[in-house]
mmCIF file of N, CA and C in Angstrom:
data_model
loop_
_atom_site.group_PDB
_atom_site.id
_atom_site.type_symbol
_atom_site.label_atom_id
_atom_site.label_comp_id
_atom_site.label_asym_id
_atom_site.label_seq_id
_atom_site.Cartn_x
_atom_site.Cartn_y
_atom_site.Cartn_z
ATOM 1 N N MET Y 1 -8.618 -6.185 -9.587
ATOM 2 C CA MET Y 1 -8.454 -6.619 -11.066
ATOM 3 C C MET Y 1 -8.407 -8.017 -11.752
ATOM 4 N N LEU Y 2 -8.852 -9.174 -10.953
ATOM 5 C CA LEU Y 2 -8.753 -10.316 -11.296
ATOM 6 C C LEU Y 2 -10.621 -10.713 -11.754
ATOM 7 N N PHE Y 3 -11.617 -9.581 -10.955
ATOM 8 C CA PHE Y 3 -12.537 -10.072 -11.637
ATOM 9 C C PHE Y 3 -13.325 -9.072 -12.979
ATOM 10 N N ARG Y 4 -12.822 -7.702 -12.366
ATOM 11 C CA ARG Y 4 -12.756 -7.065 -13.602
ATOM 12 C C ARG Y 4 -12.317 -7.258 -14.647
ATOM 13 N N GLY Y 5 -10.961 -6.936 -14.641
ATOM 14 C CA GLY Y 5 -9.730 -6.910 -15.508
ATOM 15 C C GLY Y 5 -9.970 -7.823 -16.644
ATOM 16 N N VAL Y 6 -9.542 -9.284 -15.920
ATOM 17 C CA VAL Y 6 -9.397 -10.804 -16.761
ATOM 18 C C VAL Y 6 -10.932 -10.965 -16.756
ATOM 19 N N LEU Y 7 -11.614 -11.508 -15.464
ATOM 20 C CA LEU Y 7 -12.686 -12.005 -16.410
ATOM 21 C C LEU Y 7 -13.728 -11.620 -17.082
ATOM 22 N N ILE Y 8 -13.947 -10.207 -16.572
ATOM 23 C CA ILE Y 8 -15.248 -9.806 -17.584
ATOM 24 C C ILE Y 8 -14.234 -8.941 -18.585
ATOM 25 N N GLY Y 9 -12.779 -8.567 -18.611
ATOM 26 C CA GLY Y 9 -11.932 -8.266 -19.665
ATOM 27 C C GLY Y 9 -11.600 -8.622 -21.103
ATOM 28 N N LEU Y 10 -12.127 -10.230 -20.579
ATOM 29 C CA LEU Y 10 -11.978 -11.506 -21.055
ATOM 30 C C LEU Y 10 -12.763 -11.444 -22.778
ATOM 31 N N PHE Y 11 -13.896 -11.548 -22.062
ATOM 32 C CA PHE Y 11 -15.397 -12.344 -21.902
ATOM 33 C C PHE Y 11 -16.468 -11.658 -22.565
ATOM 34 N N ILE Y 12 -15.974 -10.542 -22.469
ATOM 35 C CA ILE Y 12 -17.361 -9.506 -22.738
ATOM 36 C C ILE Y 12 -16.704 -9.185 -24.366
ATOM 37 N N GLY Y 13 -18.095 -8.722 -24.748
ATOM 38 C CA GLY Y 13 -18.161 -8.028 -26.448
ATOM 39 C C GLY Y 13 -18.928 -9.359 -27.085
ATOM 40 N N ASN Y 14 -19.265 -10.216 -27.306
ATOM 41 C CA ASN Y 14 -20.048 -11.167 -27.886
ATOM 42 C C ASN Y 14 -21.187 -11.588 -28.064
ATOM 43 N N SER Y 15 -21.923 -11.213 -27.324
ATOM 44 C CA SER Y 15 -23.113 -10.764 -27.457
ATOM 45 C C SER Y 15 -23.790 -10.091 -25.885
ATOM 46 N N LEU Y 16 -25.108 -9.145 -25.888
ATOM 47 C CA LEU Y 16 -25.389 -9.081 -24.570
ATOM 48 C C LEU Y 16 -25.726 -9.702 -23.471
ATOM 49 N N PHE Y 17 -26.521 -11.148 -23.858
ATOM 50 C CA PHE Y 17 -26.526 -12.124 -22.925
ATOM 51 C C PHE Y 17 -25.264 -12.746 -22.310
ATOM 52 N N VAL Y 18 -24.037 -13.164 -22.981
ATOM 53 C CA VAL Y 18 -23.013 -13.652 -22.397
ATOM 54 C C VAL Y 18 -22.108 -12.245 -21.539
ATOM 55 N N ASP Y 19 -22.188 -11.260 -22.178
ATOM 56 C CA ASP Y 19 -21.982 -9.754 -21.669
ATOM 57 C C ASP Y 19 -22.876 -10.064 -19.832
ATOM 58 N N TRP Y 20 -23.851 -9.373 -19.995
ATOM 59 C CA TRP Y 20 -24.910 -9.816 -18.482
ATOM 60 C C TRP Y 20 -24.398 -11.533 -18.013
ATOM 61 N N LEU Y 21 -24.423 -11.931 -18.507
ATOM 62 C CA LEU Y 21 -23.930 -13.773 -17.483
ATOM 63 C C LEU Y 21 -22.575 -13.611 -16.970
ATOM 64 N N VAL Y 22 -21.490 -12.966 -17.568
ATOM 65 C CA VAL Y 22 -20.459 -12.708 -17.574
ATOM 66 C C VAL Y 22 -19.642 -11.593 -16.355
ATOM 67 N N ILE Y 23 -20.825 -10.747 -16.241
ATOM 68 C CA ILE Y 23 -20.783 -9.509 -15.159
ATOM 69 C C ILE Y 23 -21.432 -10.235 -13.632
ATOM 70 N N LEU Y 24 -22.605 -11.205 -13.970
ATOM 71 C CA LEU Y 24 -23.260 -12.201 -13.044
ATOM 72 C C LEU Y 24 -22.226 -12.721 -12.241
ATOM 73 N N ILE Y 25 -21.159 -13.876 -13.073
ATOM 74 C CA ILE Y 25 -20.514 -14.355 -12.402
ATOM 75 C C ILE Y 25 -18.912 -14.135 -11.368
ATOM 76 N N SER Y 26 -18.930 -12.661 -11.960
ATOM 77 C CA SER Y 26 -17.853 -12.094 -11.808
ATOM 78 C C SER Y 26 -18.404 -11.845 -10.166
ATOM 79 N N THR Y 27 -19.863 -10.902 -10.743
ATOM 80 C CA THR Y 27 -20.147 -10.572 -8.938
ATOM 81 C C THR Y 27 -20.525 -11.376 -8.291
ATOM 82 N N PHE Y 28 -21.213 -12.350 -8.616
ATOM 83 C CA PHE Y 28 -20.895 -14.060 -7.614
ATOM 84 C C PHE Y 28 -19.339 -14.295 -6.730
ATOM 85 N N LEU Y 29 -18.705 -14.360 -7.810
ATOM 86 C CA LEU Y 29 -17.064 -14.800 -6.895
ATOM 87 C C LEU Y 29 -16.118 -13.577 -6.360
ATOM 88 N N PHE Y 30 -16.545 -12.202 -6.690
ATOM 89 C CA PHE Y 30 -16.361 -11.476 -5.349
ATOM 90 C C PHE Y 30 -17.644 -11.573 -4.698
ATOM 91 N N TRP Y 31 -18.555 -11.736 -4.362
ATOM 92 C CA TRP Y 31 -19.308 -11.684 -3.432
ATOM 93 C C TRP Y 31 -18.726 -13.336 -2.382
ATOM 94 N N ILE Y 32 -18.220 -14.010 -3.472
ATOM 95 C CA ILE Y 32 -17.774 -15.311 -2.455
ATOM 96 C C ILE Y 32 -16.927 -15.228 -2.027
ATOM 97 N N ILE Y 33 -15.967 -14.765 -2.674
ATOM 98 C CA ILE Y 33 -14.411 -14.120 -1.615
ATOM 99 C C ILE Y 33 -14.661 -13.490 -0.173
ATOM 100 N N HIS Y 34 -15.695 -13.098 -0.170
ATOM 101 C CA HIS Y 34 -16.013 -12.102 1.238
ATOM 102 C C HIS Y 34 -16.439 -12.914 2.230
ATOM 103 N N ILE Y 35 -17.396 -13.460 1.601
ATOM 104 C CA ILE Y 35 -18.089 -14.794 2.754
ATOM 105 C C ILE Y 35 -17.405 -15.156 3.634
ATOM 106 N N PRO Y 36 -15.913 -16.042 3.861
ATOM 107 C CA PRO Y 36 -15.578 -15.865 5.420
ATOM 108 C C PRO Y 36 -15.523 -14.761 6.208
ATOM 109 N N GLN Y 37 -15.282 -13.202 5.396
ATOM 110 C CA GLN Y 37 -14.965 -12.177 6.219
ATOM 111 C C GLN Y 37 -16.132 -11.178 6.788
ATOM 112 N N TYR Y 38 -17.382 -12.319 6.068
ATOM 113 C CA TYR Y 38 -18.464 -11.256 6.822
ATOM 114 C C TYR Y 38 -19.156 -12.400 7.234
ATOM 115 N N ARG Y 39 -18.800 -13.854 7.827
ATOM 116 C CA ARG Y 39 -19.718 -15.076 7.968
ATOM 117 C C ARG Y 39 -20.827 -14.722 8.675
ATOM 118 N N GLY Y 40 -21.968 -15.217 8.708
ATOM 119 C CA GLY Y 40 -23.048 -14.630 9.536
ATOM 120 C C GLY Y 40 -24.047 -13.224 9.516
ATOM 121 N N ALA Y 41 -23.153 -12.354 8.603
ATOM 122 C CA ALA Y 41 -23.631 -10.859 8.537
ATOM 123 C C ALA Y 41 -24.199 -10.976 7.402
ATOM 124 N N THR Y 42 -25.228 -11.368 6.642
ATOM 125 C CA THR Y 42 -26.180 -11.361 5.910
ATOM 126 C C THR Y 42 -26.881 -9.902 5.188
ATOM 127 N N GLY Y 43 -27.003 -9.088 6.099
ATOM 128 C CA GLY Y 43 -27.179 -8.007 5.014
ATOM 129 C C GLY Y 43 -25.175 -7.070 5.160
ATOM 130 N N VAL Y 44 -24.665 -7.861 5.702
ATOM 131 C CA VAL Y 44 -23.465 -6.831 4.762
ATOM 132 C C VAL Y 44 -23.003 -7.488 3.525
ATOM 133 N N LEU Y 45 -23.216 -8.909 3.438
ATOM 134 C CA LEU Y 45 -23.234 -9.416 2.585
ATOM 135 C C LEU Y 45 -23.664 -9.180 1.807
ATOM 136 N N ILE Y 46 -24.802 -8.976 1.257
ATOM 137 C CA ILE Y 46 -25.971 -8.225 0.595
ATOM 138 C C ILE Y 46 -25.251 -6.991 -0.037
ATOM 139 N N VAL Y 47 -24.842 -6.561 0.630
ATOM 140 C CA VAL Y 47 -23.743 -5.041 0.469
ATOM 141 C C VAL Y 47 -22.964 -5.275 -0.269
ATOM 142 N N VAL Y 48 -22.133 -6.538 0.348
ATOM 143 C CA VAL Y 48 -21.135 -6.765 -1.099
ATOM 144 C C VAL Y 48 -21.344 -7.179 -2.102
ATOM 145 N N PHE Y 49 -22.723 -7.779 -2.329
ATOM 146 C CA PHE Y 49 -22.702 -8.303 -3.552
ATOM 147 C C PHE Y 49 -23.366 -7.180 -4.609
ATOM 148 N N VAL Y 50 -24.158 -6.144 -4.119
ATOM 149 C CA VAL Y 50 -24.454 -5.173 -4.553
ATOM 150 C C VAL Y 50 -23.283 -4.628 -4.945
ATOM 151 N N ASN Y 51 -22.245 -3.981 -4.286
ATOM 152 C CA ASN Y 51 -21.301 -3.517 -4.926
ATOM 153 C C ASN Y 51 -20.878 -3.965 -5.279
ATOM 154 N N GLY Y 52 -20.353 -5.360 -5.224
ATOM 155 C CA GLY Y 52 -19.304 -6.152 -6.788
ATOM 156 C C GLY Y 52 -20.066 -6.180 -7.808
ATOM 157 N N LEU Y 53 -21.005 -6.246 -8.186
ATOM 158 C CA LEU Y 53 -22.353 -5.269 -9.295
ATOM 159 C C LEU Y 53 -22.152 -4.230 -9.857
ATOM 160 N N ILE Y 54 -22.116 -3.486 -8.943
ATOM 161 C CA ILE Y 54 -21.675 -1.743 -9.323
ATOM 162 C C ILE Y 54 -20.497 -1.768 -10.122
ATOM 163 N N PHE Y 55 -19.432 -1.936 -9.447
ATOM 164 C CA PHE Y 55 -17.871 -2.045 -9.712
ATOM 165 C C PHE Y 55 -18.018 -2.558 -10.901
ATOM 166 N N ALA Y 56 -18.032 -3.980 -11.261
ATOM 167 C CA ALA Y 56 -18.196 -4.498 -12.796
ATOM 168 C C ALA Y 56 -19.164 -3.955 -13.662
ATOM 169 N N LEU Y 57 -20.188 -3.214 -13.321
ATOM 170 C CA LEU Y 57 -20.870 -2.165 -14.243
ATOM 171 C C LEU Y 57 -20.369 -0.953 -14.556
ATOM 172 N N LEU Y 58 -19.632 -0.243 -13.758
ATOM 173 C CA LEU Y 58 -18.556 0.772 -13.914
ATOM 174 C C LEU Y 58 -17.430 0.257 -14.872
ATOM 175 N N PHE Y 59 -16.808 -0.707 -14.547
ATOM 176 C CA PHE Y 59 -15.872 -1.170 -15.759
ATOM 177 C C PHE Y 59 -16.013 -1.589 -16.810
ATOM 178 N N TYR Y 60 -17.648 -2.195 -16.921
ATOM 179 C CA TYR Y 60 -18.275 -2.853 -18.353
ATOM 180 C C TYR Y 60 -18.479 -1.567 -18.900
ATOM 181 N N PHE Y 61 -18.989 -0.454 -18.698
ATOM 182 C CA PHE Y 61 -19.708 0.649 -19.253
ATOM 183 C C PHE Y 61 -18.300 1.835 -19.635
ATOM 184 N N THR Y 62 -17.222 1.573 -18.422
ATOM 185 C CA THR Y 62 -16.177 2.760 -18.793
ATOM 186 C C THR Y 62 -14.955 1.776 -19.573
ATOM 187 N N GLY Y 63 -14.911 0.814 -19.490
ATOM 188 C CA GLY Y 63 -13.818 0.155 -20.423
ATOM 189 C C GLY Y 63 -12.752 0.446 -19.345
ATOM 190 N N SER Y 64 -12.677 0.404 -17.602
ATOM 191 C CA SER Y 64 -11.254 1.430 -17.307
ATOM 192 C C SER Y 64 -11.191 0.569 -16.035
ATOM 193 N N LEU Y 65 -10.466 0.440 -15.647
ATOM 194 C CA LEU Y 65 -9.845 -0.348 -14.234
ATOM 195 C C LEU Y 65 -10.343 0.576 -12.597
ATOM 196 N N ILE Y 66 -9.935 1.901 -13.533
ATOM 197 C CA ILE Y 66 -10.320 3.304 -12.812
ATOM 198 C C ILE Y 66 -10.973 3.250 -12.003
ATOM 199 N N PRO Y 67 -12.550 3.526 -12.625
ATOM 200 C CA PRO Y 67 -13.553 4.016 -11.672
ATOM 201 C C PRO Y 67 -13.751 3.043 -10.897
ATOM 202 N N PRO Y 68 -14.011 1.762 -11.235
ATOM 203 C CA PRO Y 68 -14.546 0.633 -9.794
ATOM 204 C C PRO Y 68 -12.933 0.265 -8.563
ATOM 205 N N ILE Y 69 -11.727 0.137 -8.900
ATOM 206 C CA ILE Y 69 -11.132 0.837 -8.312
ATOM 207 C C ILE Y 69 -11.072 1.954 -7.049
ATOM 208 N N LEU Y 70 -11.454 2.890 -7.705
ATOM 209 C CA LEU Y 70 -12.039 4.131 -7.190
ATOM 210 C C LEU Y 70 -12.917 4.220 -6.050
ATOM 211 N N ALA Y 71 -14.363 3.413 -6.668
ATOM 212 C CA ALA Y 71 -15.608 3.531 -5.896
ATOM 213 C C ALA Y 71 -15.150 2.062 -4.574
ATOM 214 N N HIS Y 72 -14.225 0.735 -4.911
ATOM 215 C CA HIS Y 72 -13.496 0.037 -3.570
ATOM 216 C C HIS Y 72 -12.882 1.039 -2.771
ATOM 217 N N VAL Y 73 -12.312 1.514 -3.382
ATOM 218 C CA VAL Y 73 -11.750 2.565 -2.120
ATOM 219 C C VAL Y 73 -12.023 3.136 -1.345
ATOM 220 N N ILE Y 74 -12.991 4.607 -2.318
ATOM 221 C CA ILE Y 74 -13.963 5.380 -1.145
ATOM 222 C C ILE Y 74 -15.277 4.434 -0.593
ATOM 223 N N TYR Y 75 -15.207 2.821 -1.364
ATOM 224 C CA TYR Y 75 -15.994 2.458 0.628
ATOM 225 C C TYR Y 75 -15.697 2.214 1.003
ATOM 226 N N ASN Y 76 -14.269 1.384 0.969
ATOM 227 C CA ASN Y 76 -13.688 0.801 1.843
ATOM 228 C C ASN Y 76 -12.853 1.985 2.809
ATOM 229 N N ILE Y 77 -12.871 2.804 2.314
ATOM 230 C CA ILE Y 77 -12.676 4.087 3.213
ATOM 231 C C ILE Y 77 -13.956 4.562 4.397
ATOM 232 N N SER Y 78 -14.624 4.892 3.838
ATOM 233 C CA SER Y 78 -15.963 5.442 4.292
ATOM 234 C C SER Y 78 -16.008 4.494 5.751
ATOM 235 N N ILE Y 79 -16.168 3.063 5.047
ATOM 236 C CA ILE Y 79 -16.153 2.236 6.423
ATOM 237 C C ILE Y 79 -15.627 1.933 7.403
ATOM 238 N N GLY Y 80 -14.731 1.996 7.249
ATOM 239 C CA GLY Y 80 -13.426 2.349 8.083
ATOM 240 C C GLY Y 80 -14.270 3.716 8.918
ATOM 241 N N ILE Y 81 -13.690 4.679 8.788
ATOM 242 C CA ILE Y 81 -13.939 6.146 9.313
ATOM 243 C C ILE Y 81 -15.793 5.659 9.692
ATOM 244 N N ILE Y 82 -16.471 5.086 9.792
ATOM 245 C CA ILE Y 82 -17.318 4.577 10.318
ATOM 246 C C ILE Y 82 -17.252 3.948 11.439
ATOM 247 N N LEU Y 83 -16.638 2.756 10.770
ATOM 248 C CA LEU Y 83 -16.591 1.703 12.107
ATOM 249 C C LEU Y 83 -15.449 2.354 13.526
ATOM 250 N N ALA Y 84 -14.735 3.446 12.837
ATOM 251 C CA ALA Y 84 -13.463 3.578 13.978
ATOM 252 C C ALA Y 84 -14.380 4.753 15.222
ATOM 253 N N ARG Y 85 -15.131 5.528 14.025
ATOM 254 C CA ARG Y 85 -16.128 6.060 15.216
ATOM 255 C C ARG Y 85 -16.860 5.220 16.176
ATOM 256 N N LYS Y 86 -17.316 4.237 15.428
ATOM 257 C CA LYS Y 86 -18.104 3.691 16.372
ATOM 258 C C LYS Y 86 -17.600 2.732 17.590
ATOM 259 N N TYR Y 87 -16.069 2.190 17.163
ATOM 260 C CA TYR Y 87 -15.668 1.525 17.984
ATOM 261 C C TYR Y 87 -14.415 2.400 19.030
ATOM 262 N N LYS Y 88 -14.387 3.790 18.737
ATOM 263 C CA LYS Y 88 -13.210 4.513 19.285
ATOM 264 C C LYS Y 88 -13.424 4.704 21.044
ATOM 265 N N ASN Y 89 -14.300 4.222 21.428
ATOM 266 C CA ASN Y 89 -14.226 4.221 22.714
ATOM 267 C C ASN Y 89 -14.417 3.109 23.339
#
């Protein structure tokens, strides 16, 4: 909600350049807060950055927080299922 609802929601609409700048800043901040969680896992951090960009674009194009929230929940559940199966035994 912070990155999409507040940051993007408050600062988009002035120009296409500003919109993309705000989207990229939001994505970068989303990525930064995940670095401690995935420290040393470069591939995962790339996925987190791409996901952050997708979530930001979902909000930008729909104007609603519901699509990025649902996408984030679906992603987290999918990763949880994959990791649970991988480390089950």
